[in-house]
Coordinates of N, CA and C in Angstrom, one line a residue:
M16 N 61.7 -31.9 62.2 CA 61.9 -30.5 62.0 C 60.7 -29.7 62.4
A17 N 60.8 -28.7 63.2 CA 59.7 -27.9 63.6 C 59.2 -27.0 62.5
A18 N 57.9 -26.7 62.5 CA 57.3 -25.8 61.5 C 57.7 -24.4 61.8
V19 N 57.9 -23.6 60.8 CA 58.3 -22.2 60.9 C 57.0 -21.4 61.0
T20 N 56.9 -20.5 61.9 CA 55.7 -19.7 62.0 C 55.7 -18.6 61.0
Y21 N 54.6 -18.0 60.8 CA 54.5 -16.9 59.8 C 55.4 -15.7 60.3
E22 N 55.4 -15.4 61.6 CA 56.3 -14.4 62.1 C 57.7 -14.7 62.0
Q23 N 58.1 -15.9 62.2 CA 59.5 -16.3 62.0 C 59.9 -16.1 60.5
A24 N 59.1 -16.5 59.6 CA 59.4 -16.4 58.2 C 59.5 -14.9 57.8
I25 N 58.6 -14.0 58.3 CA 58.7 -12.6 58.0 C 60.0 -12.0 58.6
D26 N 60.3 -12.4 59.8 CA 61.5 -11.9 60.4 C 62.8 -12.3 59.6
A27 N 62.8 -13.6 59.2 CA 63.9 -14.1 58.4 C 64.0 -13.3 57.1
T28 N 62.9 -13.1 56.4 CA 62.9 -12.4 55.2 C 63.4 -11.0 55.4
A29 N 62.9 -10.3 56.4 CA 63.3 -8.9 56.7 C 64.8 -8.9 56.9
Q30 N 65.4 -9.8 57.6 CA 66.8 -9.8 57.8 C 67.6 -10.0 56.5
I31 N 67.1 -10.9 55.7 CA 67.8 -11.1 54.4 C 67.7 -9.8 53.6
L32 N 66.6 -9.1 53.5 CA 66.5 -7.9 52.8 C 67.4 -6.8 53.4
A33 N 67.5 -6.7 54.7 CA 68.4 -5.8 55.3 C 69.8 -6.0 55.0
D34 N 70.2 -7.3 55.0 CA 71.6 -7.7 54.7 C 71.9 -7.3 53.2
V35 N 71.0 -7.6 52.3 CA 71.2 -7.3 50.9 C 71.3 -5.8 50.7
R36 N 70.4 -5.0 51.4 CA 70.4 -3.6 51.3 C 71.7 -3.0 51.8
H37 N 72.2 -3.5 52.8 CA 73.5 -3.1 53.4 C 74.6 -3.4 52.4
R38 N 74.6 -4.6 51.9 CA 75.7 -4.9 50.9 C 75.7 -4.0 49.7
I39 N 74.5 -3.8 49.1 CA 74.4 -2.9 48.0 C 74.9 -1.5 48.3
A40 N 74.5 -1.0 49.5 CA 74.9 0.3 49.8 C 76.4 0.5 50.0
T41 N 77.2 -0.6 50.2 CA 78.6 -0.5 50.3 C 79.3 -0.7 49.0
L42 N 78.6 -1.0 47.9 CA 79.2 -1.1 46.6 C 79.3 0.3 45.9
T43 N 80.2 0.5 45.1 CA 80.2 1.7 44.3 C 79.0 1.6 43.3
P44 N 78.6 2.7 42.7 CA 77.5 2.6 41.7 C 77.9 1.6 40.6
R45 N 79.1 1.7 40.2 CA 79.6 0.8 39.0 C 79.5 -0.7 39.5
Q46 N 80.0 -1.0 40.6 CA 79.9 -2.4 41.1 C 78.5 -2.9 41.2
A47 N 77.6 -2.0 41.8 CA 76.2 -2.4 41.9 C 75.6 -2.6 40.6
A48 N 75.9 -1.8 39.6 CA 75.4 -1.9 38.2 C 75.9 -3.2 37.6
E49 N 77.1 -3.5 37.8 CA 77.7 -4.7 37.2 C 77.0 -6.0 37.8
E50 N 76.7 -5.9 39.1 CA 76.0 -7.1 39.7 C 74.6 -7.1 39.3
A51 N 74.0 -6.0 39.0 CA 72.5 -6.0 38.7 C 72.3 -6.3 37.2
Y52 N 73.3 -6.2 36.4 CA 73.2 -6.4 35.0 C 72.8 -7.8 34.6
V53 N 71.8 -7.9 33.7 CA 71.4 -9.1 33.1 C 71.3 -8.9 31.6
P54 N 71.8 -9.8 30.8 CA 71.8 -9.7 29.3 C 70.3 -9.4 28.9
G55 N 70.2 -8.5 28.0 CA 68.9 -8.2 27.4 C 68.2 -7.1 28.2
G56 N 68.7 -6.7 29.4 CA 68.1 -5.6 30.2 C 68.9 -4.3 29.9
P57 N 68.7 -3.4 30.8 CA 69.4 -2.1 30.7 C 70.9 -2.3 30.7
S58 N 71.7 -1.5 30.0 CA 73.1 -1.6 30.0 C 73.7 -1.3 31.4
I59 N 75.0 -1.7 31.6 CA 75.6 -1.4 32.9 C 75.7 0.2 33.1
E60 N 75.9 0.9 32.0 CA 76.0 2.4 32.1 C 74.6 2.9 32.5
E61 N 73.5 2.4 31.9 CA 72.2 2.9 32.3 C 71.9 2.5 33.8
L62 N 72.2 1.4 34.2 CA 72.0 1.0 35.6 C 72.8 1.9 36.5
E63 N 74.1 2.1 36.1 CA 74.9 3.0 37.0 C 74.3 4.4 37.1
T64 N 73.8 4.9 36.0 CA 73.2 6.2 36.1 C 72.0 6.2 37.0
K65 N 71.2 5.2 36.9 CA 70.0 5.1 37.7 C 70.4 5.0 39.2
I66 N 71.4 4.2 39.5 CA 71.8 4.0 40.8 C 72.3 5.3 41.4
R67 N 73.1 6.0 40.6 CA 73.6 7.3 41.1 C 72.4 8.3 41.4
R68 N 71.4 8.3 40.5 CA 70.3 9.2 40.7 C 69.5 8.8 41.9
L69 N 69.2 7.5 42.1 CA 68.5 7.1 43.3 C 69.2 7.3 44.6
R70 N 70.5 7.2 44.6 CA 71.3 7.5 45.8 C 71.3 9.0 46.1
A71 N 71.4 9.8 45.0 CA 71.3 11.3 45.2 C 69.9 11.6 45.8
Q72 N 68.9 11.1 45.3 CA 67.5 11.4 45.7 C 67.4 10.9 47.2
S73 N 68.0 9.8 47.5 CA 67.9 9.3 48.9 C 68.6 10.2 49.9
R74 N 69.8 10.7 49.4 CA 70.6 11.6 50.3 C 69.8 12.9 50.5
A75 N 69.2 13.4 49.4 CA 68.4 14.7 49.4 C 67.2 14.6 50.4
A76 N 66.6 13.4 50.4 CA 65.4 13.2 51.2 C 65.8 13.0 52.7
A77 N 67.0 12.7 53.0 CA 67.4 12.4 54.4 C 67.7 13.6 55.2

């Protein structure tokens, strides 16, 4: 098996992040909050509120 170069690893990581970002953007705020929820962390409702706020800020900045 050939060794992976630093540039290849960065490119692959960037693609994974882009794919995840796209998937998250296609979910409703509720769906994204449900997927982000972990026991002991913020509630689904808190996460949903934060996601809505961040999306609104992103739209306003665009």
